[in-house]
Amino acid sequence: MPEIGSLAEVRSAAEICNACRFCDSYCAVFPAMELQRAFSDGDLRYLAYLCHNCRGCYYACQAAPEPIDVNLPRSFAELRDESHAHYVWPALFASLFRRNGLVVSGTCLISITLVFLVTLLPATPGSLTHALSGPGAFYQVIPWRTMMSVASVSLLFSVFALAVSGIKFWRESGRKDKRLRPTAILHALRDIITLQNLGGGGRICSDHDKSFSMLRRRFHHAMAYGFLLCFLATCTATVYAHFFDQPAPYPLFSLPALFGTIGGTGLIIGTSGLIWVKIISDPAPAVARLMNTDFALLGLLWLAAMTGLLLLAMRATPAMGVLLALHLGTILALFLLLPYSKFVHGLYRGLALLRAAADRSQLDPKNSSP
């Protein structure tokens, strides 16, 4: 079975690496390996998500055609892909990861179509073709209750599914001591916020060949923080609407518009840059069949940001209705796909960093730094 093959390949590579220890200083993976004498399935999945695919170990090791064919980035990528389906909730959705690029594209198309159909239900004629402006203009295209109910239900379901999957990962990750010291949590948050392991622990990263750069880390920062700012824009817009009785759309220099503009720009820069890095990168440490999965999620995030910025720029024109429906359809697809796309690797990677920090803290409570 694919699960057994992925686990067996990673276990063999981990045992070789644990004996060699040449790459100790490259990232958090190798010190974490050294804490284990034998690797359970949970340990291997944890190590796979602890890997940030900086590829430094691949170029330092004797990969093919050398006698010892150890290719940890590729092996970990295979195991991560299998683990997405292993931890998914409900389990019957595990098949969504087999052809995830097609699933993401199809869900996006269906969501956009459904939102366009919803816009035809209100009795307001010409809402998709006439210029609408002023407070509440968006709700003349799609009623506020419809917009909020669909968004809330889809997001809450996805958050719940992610929470269940995260609990499953944590329970199977192999950690014996369930206690978490405050210092471990703080160190894990630092590692998550700085993405230091995207630079081989903060030092090196082989973005596309043996040469080193920080492009991938910077693009990932732009994407991650852009996404957070866009989410913050949605939160502040909700506060404006419910507590200050100020319905959307909002002025260009209001907090929702500013957060959305900066976040959307960051998302476009980050996703475009990551797509470019993946195209020019060395294919040897990668898994070719997983590229569609990567591109599908990056493309969906890019489309969500671009439609949002276009809506902001053209909201006073006759194109507003069409752009609003297109943007909301994309956002609906994103909400639905949070637990069923590569987006889930962010959750598992964060939990893996938390376990790594907790293990270091338990080993040396006075200094849990890597």
mmCIF file of N, CA, C and O in Angstrom, residues 184-229:
data_model
loop_
_atom_site.group_PDB
_atom_site.id
_atom_site.type_symbol
_atom_site.label_atom_id
_atom_site.label_comp_id
_atom_site.label_asym_id
_atom_site.label_seq_id
_atom_site.Cartn_x
_atom_site.Cartn_y
_atom_site.Cartn_z
ATOM 1 N N ALA A 184 8.194 26.500 25.849
ATOM 2 C CA ALA A 184 8.081 25.708 24.619
ATOM 3 C C ALA A 184 7.071 26.336 23.672
ATOM 4 O O ALA A 184 7.292 26.404 22.455
ATOM 5 N N ILE A 185 5.953 26.810 24.216
ATOM 6 C CA ILE A 185 4.933 27.453 23.381
ATOM 7 C C ILE A 185 5.490 28.721 22.749
ATOM 8 O O ILE A 185 5.278 28.985 21.552
ATOM 9 N N LEU A 186 6.217 29.510 23.533
ATOM 10 C CA LEU A 186 6.795 30.748 23.015
ATOM 11 C C LEU A 186 7.824 30.473 21.923
ATOM 12 O O LEU A 186 7.865 31.170 20.902
ATOM 13 N N HIS A 187 8.654 29.449 22.122
ATOM 14 C CA HIS A 187 9.654 29.114 21.109
ATOM 15 C C HIS A 187 8.990 28.589 19.839
ATOM 16 O O HIS A 187 9.445 28.877 18.726
ATOM 17 N N ALA A 188 7.905 27.824 19.998
ATOM 18 C CA ALA A 188 7.189 27.330 18.823
ATOM 19 C C ALA A 188 6.558 28.484 18.057
ATOM 20 O O ALA A 188 6.609 28.526 16.819
ATOM 21 N N LEU A 189 5.968 29.441 18.779
ATOM 22 C CA LEU A 189 5.388 30.614 18.124
ATOM 23 C C LEU A 189 6.458 31.408 17.384
ATOM 24 O O LEU A 189 6.220 31.896 16.277
ATOM 25 N N ARG A 190 7.630 31.534 17.972
ATOM 26 C CA ARG A 190 8.722 32.229 17.292
ATOM 27 C C ARG A 190 9.085 31.529 15.995
ATOM 28 O O ARG A 190 9.257 32.173 14.947
ATOM 29 N N ASP A 191 9.190 30.199 16.047
ATOM 30 C CA ASP A 191 9.552 29.447 14.840
ATOM 31 C C ASP A 191 8.481 29.560 13.764
ATOM 32 O O ASP A 191 8.788 29.612 12.567
ATOM 33 N N ILE A 192 7.215 29.595 14.184
ATOM 34 C CA ILE A 192 6.115 29.716 13.224
ATOM 35 C C ILE A 192 6.085 31.107 12.610
ATOM 36 O O ILE A 192 5.953 31.272 11.394
ATOM 37 N N ILE A 193 6.216 32.125 13.446
ATOM 38 C CA ILE A 193 6.110 33.508 12.972
ATOM 39 C C ILE A 193 7.282 33.882 12.069
ATOM 40 O O ILE A 193 7.100 34.551 11.041
ATOM 41 N N THR A 194 8.487 33.449 12.430
ATOM 42 C CA THR A 194 9.673 33.828 11.651
ATOM 43 C C THR A 194 9.926 32.908 10.469
ATOM 44 O O THR A 194 10.678 33.258 9.565
ATOM 45 N N LEU A 195 9.307 31.712 10.476
ATOM 46 C CA LEU A 195 9.545 30.717 9.421
ATOM 47 C C LEU A 195 11.046 30.458 9.243
ATOM 48 O O LEU A 195 11.538 30.288 8.133
ATOM 49 N N GLN A 196 11.774 30.412 10.356
ATOM 50 C CA GLN A 196 13.221 30.316 10.264
ATOM 51 C C GLN A 196 13.686 29.013 9.624
ATOM 52 O O GLN A 196 14.740 28.991 8.991
ATOM 53 N N ASN A 197 12.881 27.970 9.729
ATOM 54 C CA ASN A 197 13.301 26.705 9.121
ATOM 55 C C ASN A 197 13.128 26.687 7.604
ATOM 56 O O ASN A 197 13.574 25.750 6.948
ATOM 57 N N LEU A 198 12.483 27.717 7.061
ATOM 58 C CA LEU A 198 12.464 27.867 5.604
ATOM 59 C C LEU A 198 13.810 28.359 5.093
ATOM 60 O O LEU A 198 14.046 28.426 3.888
ATOM 61 N N GLY A 199 14.683 28.712 6.022
ATOM 62 C CA GLY A 199 16.046 29.093 5.658
ATOM 63 C C GLY A 199 17.036 28.122 6.255
ATOM 64 O O GLY A 199 18.139 28.515 6.623
ATOM 65 N N GLY A 200 16.663 26.840 6.345
ATOM 66 C CA GLY A 200 17.566 25.867 6.925
ATOM 67 C C GLY A 200 17.931 26.238 8.345
ATOM 68 O O GLY A 200 19.098 26.232 8.721
ATOM 69 N N GLY A 201 16.926 26.579 9.163
ATOM 70 C CA GLY A 201 17.201 26.984 10.523
ATOM 71 C C GLY A 201 17.635 28.423 10.624
ATOM 72 O O GLY A 201 18.191 28.848 11.626
ATOM 73 N N GLY A 202 17.422 29.206 9.580
ATOM 74 C CA GLY A 202 17.755 30.614 9.615
ATOM 75 C C GLY A 202 19.059 30.954 8.928
ATOM 76 O O GLY A 202 19.496 32.095 8.939
ATOM 77 N N ARG A 203 19.693 29.959 8.287
ATOM 78 C CA ARG A 203 21.003 30.213 7.691
ATOM 79 C C ARG A 203 20.995 30.066 6.178
ATOM 80 O O ARG A 203 21.421 30.947 5.454
ATOM 81 N N ILE A 204 20.534 28.917 5.665
ATOM 82 C CA ILE A 204 20.645 28.646 4.241
ATOM 83 C C ILE A 204 19.353 28.043 3.716
ATOM 84 O O ILE A 204 18.571 27.466 4.453
ATOM 85 N N CYS A 205 19.138 28.182 2.410
ATOM 86 C CA CYS A 205 18.019 27.514 1.755
ATOM 87 C C CYS A 205 18.352 27.390 0.275
ATOM 88 O O CYS A 205 18.786 28.356 -0.352
ATOM 89 N N SER A 206 18.184 26.198 -0.258
ATOM 90 C CA SER A 206 18.459 25.963 -1.672
ATOM 91 C C SER A 206 17.139 26.066 -2.421
ATOM 92 O O SER A 206 16.412 25.083 -2.565
ATOM 93 N N ASP A 207 16.826 27.276 -2.894
ATOM 94 C CA ASP A 207 15.530 27.514 -3.517
ATOM 95 C C ASP A 207 15.343 26.739 -4.814
ATOM 96 O O ASP A 207 14.272 26.210 -5.087
ATOM 97 N N HIS A 208 16.388 26.706 -5.656
ATOM 98 C CA HIS A 208 16.204 26.060 -6.952
ATOM 99 C C HIS A 208 17.398 25.221 -7.389
ATOM 100 O O HIS A 208 17.289 24.438 -8.309
ATOM 101 N N ASP A 209 18.549 25.369 -6.749
ATOM 102 C CA ASP A 209 19.704 24.519 -7.063
ATOM 103 C C ASP A 209 20.619 24.543 -5.850
ATOM 104 O O ASP A 209 20.183 24.834 -4.733
ATOM 105 N N LYS A 210 21.915 24.239 -6.049
ATOM 106 C CA LYS A 210 22.844 24.174 -4.928
ATOM 107 C C LYS A 210 23.174 25.542 -4.345
ATOM 108 O O LYS A 210 23.705 25.627 -3.250
ATOM 109 N N SER A 211 22.888 26.601 -5.084
ATOM 110 C CA SER A 211 23.148 27.932 -4.549
ATOM 111 C C SER A 211 22.103 28.279 -3.487
ATOM 112 O O SER A 211 21.013 27.729 -3.470
ATOM 113 N N PHE A 212 22.460 29.196 -2.611
ATOM 114 C CA PHE A 212 21.608 29.524 -1.479
ATOM 115 C C PHE A 212 20.949 30.891 -1.660
ATOM 116 O O PHE A 212 21.557 31.817 -2.182
ATOM 117 N N SER A 213 19.717 31.004 -1.218
ATOM 118 C CA SER A 213 19.016 32.280 -1.222
ATOM 119 C C SER A 213 17.862 32.212 -0.236
ATOM 120 O O SER A 213 17.562 31.157 0.311
ATOM 121 N N MET A 214 17.234 33.344 -0.004
ATOM 122 C CA MET A 214 16.105 33.420 0.915
ATOM 123 C C MET A 214 14.812 33.790 0.187
ATOM 124 O O MET A 214 13.846 34.223 0.806
ATOM 125 N N LEU A 215 14.778 33.648 -1.130
ATOM 126 C CA LEU A 215 13.600 34.044 -1.893
ATOM 127 C C LEU A 215 12.349 33.300 -1.447
ATOM 128 O O LEU A 215 11.289 33.891 -1.248
ATOM 129 N N ARG A 216 12.473 31.994 -1.322
ATOM 130 C CA ARG A 216 11.294 31.194 -0.974
ATOM 131 C C ARG A 216 10.760 31.599 0.392
ATOM 132 O O ARG A 216 9.542 31.704 0.601
ATOM 133 N N ARG A 217 11.657 31.836 1.332
ATOM 134 C CA ARG A 217 11.232 32.254 2.664
ATOM 135 C C ARG A 217 10.520 33.604 2.608
ATOM 136 O O ARG A 217 9.484 33.802 3.247
ATOM 137 N N ARG A 218 11.066 34.539 1.834
ATOM 138 C CA ARG A 218 10.449 35.866 1.745
ATOM 139 C C ARG A 218 9.092 35.819 1.060
ATOM 140 O O ARG A 218 8.138 36.495 1.475
ATOM 141 N N PHE A 219 8.981 35.019 -0.013
ATOM 142 C CA PHE A 219 7.686 34.886 -0.675
ATOM 143 C C PHE A 219 6.666 34.215 0.247
ATOM 144 O O PHE A 219 5.483 34.576 0.251
ATOM 145 N N HIS A 220 7.131 33.242 1.027
ATOM 146 C CA HIS A 220 6.234 32.562 1.954
ATOM 147 C C HIS A 220 5.771 33.525 3.043
ATOM 148 O O HIS A 220 4.602 33.492 3.463
ATOM 149 N N HIS A 221 6.676 34.391 3.499
ATOM 150 C CA HIS A 221 6.287 35.410 4.468
ATOM 151 C C HIS A 221 5.216 36.335 3.883
ATOM 152 O O HIS A 221 4.220 36.658 4.549
ATOM 153 N N ALA A 222 5.433 36.782 2.645
ATOM 154 C CA ALA A 222 4.468 37.679 2.005
ATOM 155 C C ALA A 222 3.104 37.008 1.891
ATOM 156 O O ALA A 222 2.067 37.642 2.145
ATOM 157 N N MET A 223 3.088 35.728 1.525
ATOM 158 C CA MET A 223 1.826 35.015 1.384
ATOM 159 C C MET A 223 1.153 34.819 2.740
ATOM 160 O O MET A 223 -0.051 35.091 2.898
ATOM 161 N N ALA A 224 1.905 34.357 3.737
ATOM 162 C CA ALA A 224 1.324 34.050 5.043
ATOM 163 C C ALA A 224 0.782 35.308 5.721
ATOM 164 O O ALA A 224 -0.364 35.335 6.209
ATOM 165 N N TYR A 225 1.583 36.368 5.742
ATOM 166 C CA TYR A 225 1.130 37.581 6.415
ATOM 167 C C TYR A 225 0.080 38.312 5.583
ATOM 168 O O TYR A 225 -0.786 39.006 6.132
ATOM 169 N N GLY A 226 0.147 38.170 4.269
ATOM 170 C CA GLY A 226 -0.913 38.719 3.435
ATOM 171 C C GLY A 226 -2.243 38.051 3.731
ATOM 172 O O GLY A 226 -3.288 38.713 3.832
ATOM 173 N N PHE A 227 -2.215 36.731 3.888
ATOM 174 C CA PHE A 227 -3.430 35.989 4.223
ATOM 175 C C PHE A 227 -3.979 36.442 5.576
ATOM 176 O O PHE A 227 -5.195 36.652 5.732
ATOM 177 N N LEU A 228 -3.105 36.612 6.562
ATOM 178 C CA LEU A 228 -3.546 37.033 7.893
ATOM 179 C C LEU A 228 -4.147 38.439 7.861
ATOM 180 O O LEU A 228 -5.148 38.712 8.537
ATOM 181 N N LEU A 229 -3.555 39.325 7.069
ATOM 182 C CA LEU A 229 -4.097 40.680 6.965
ATOM 183 C C LEU A 229 -5.466 40.680 6.284
ATOM 184 O O LEU A 229 -6.355 41.453 6.664
#
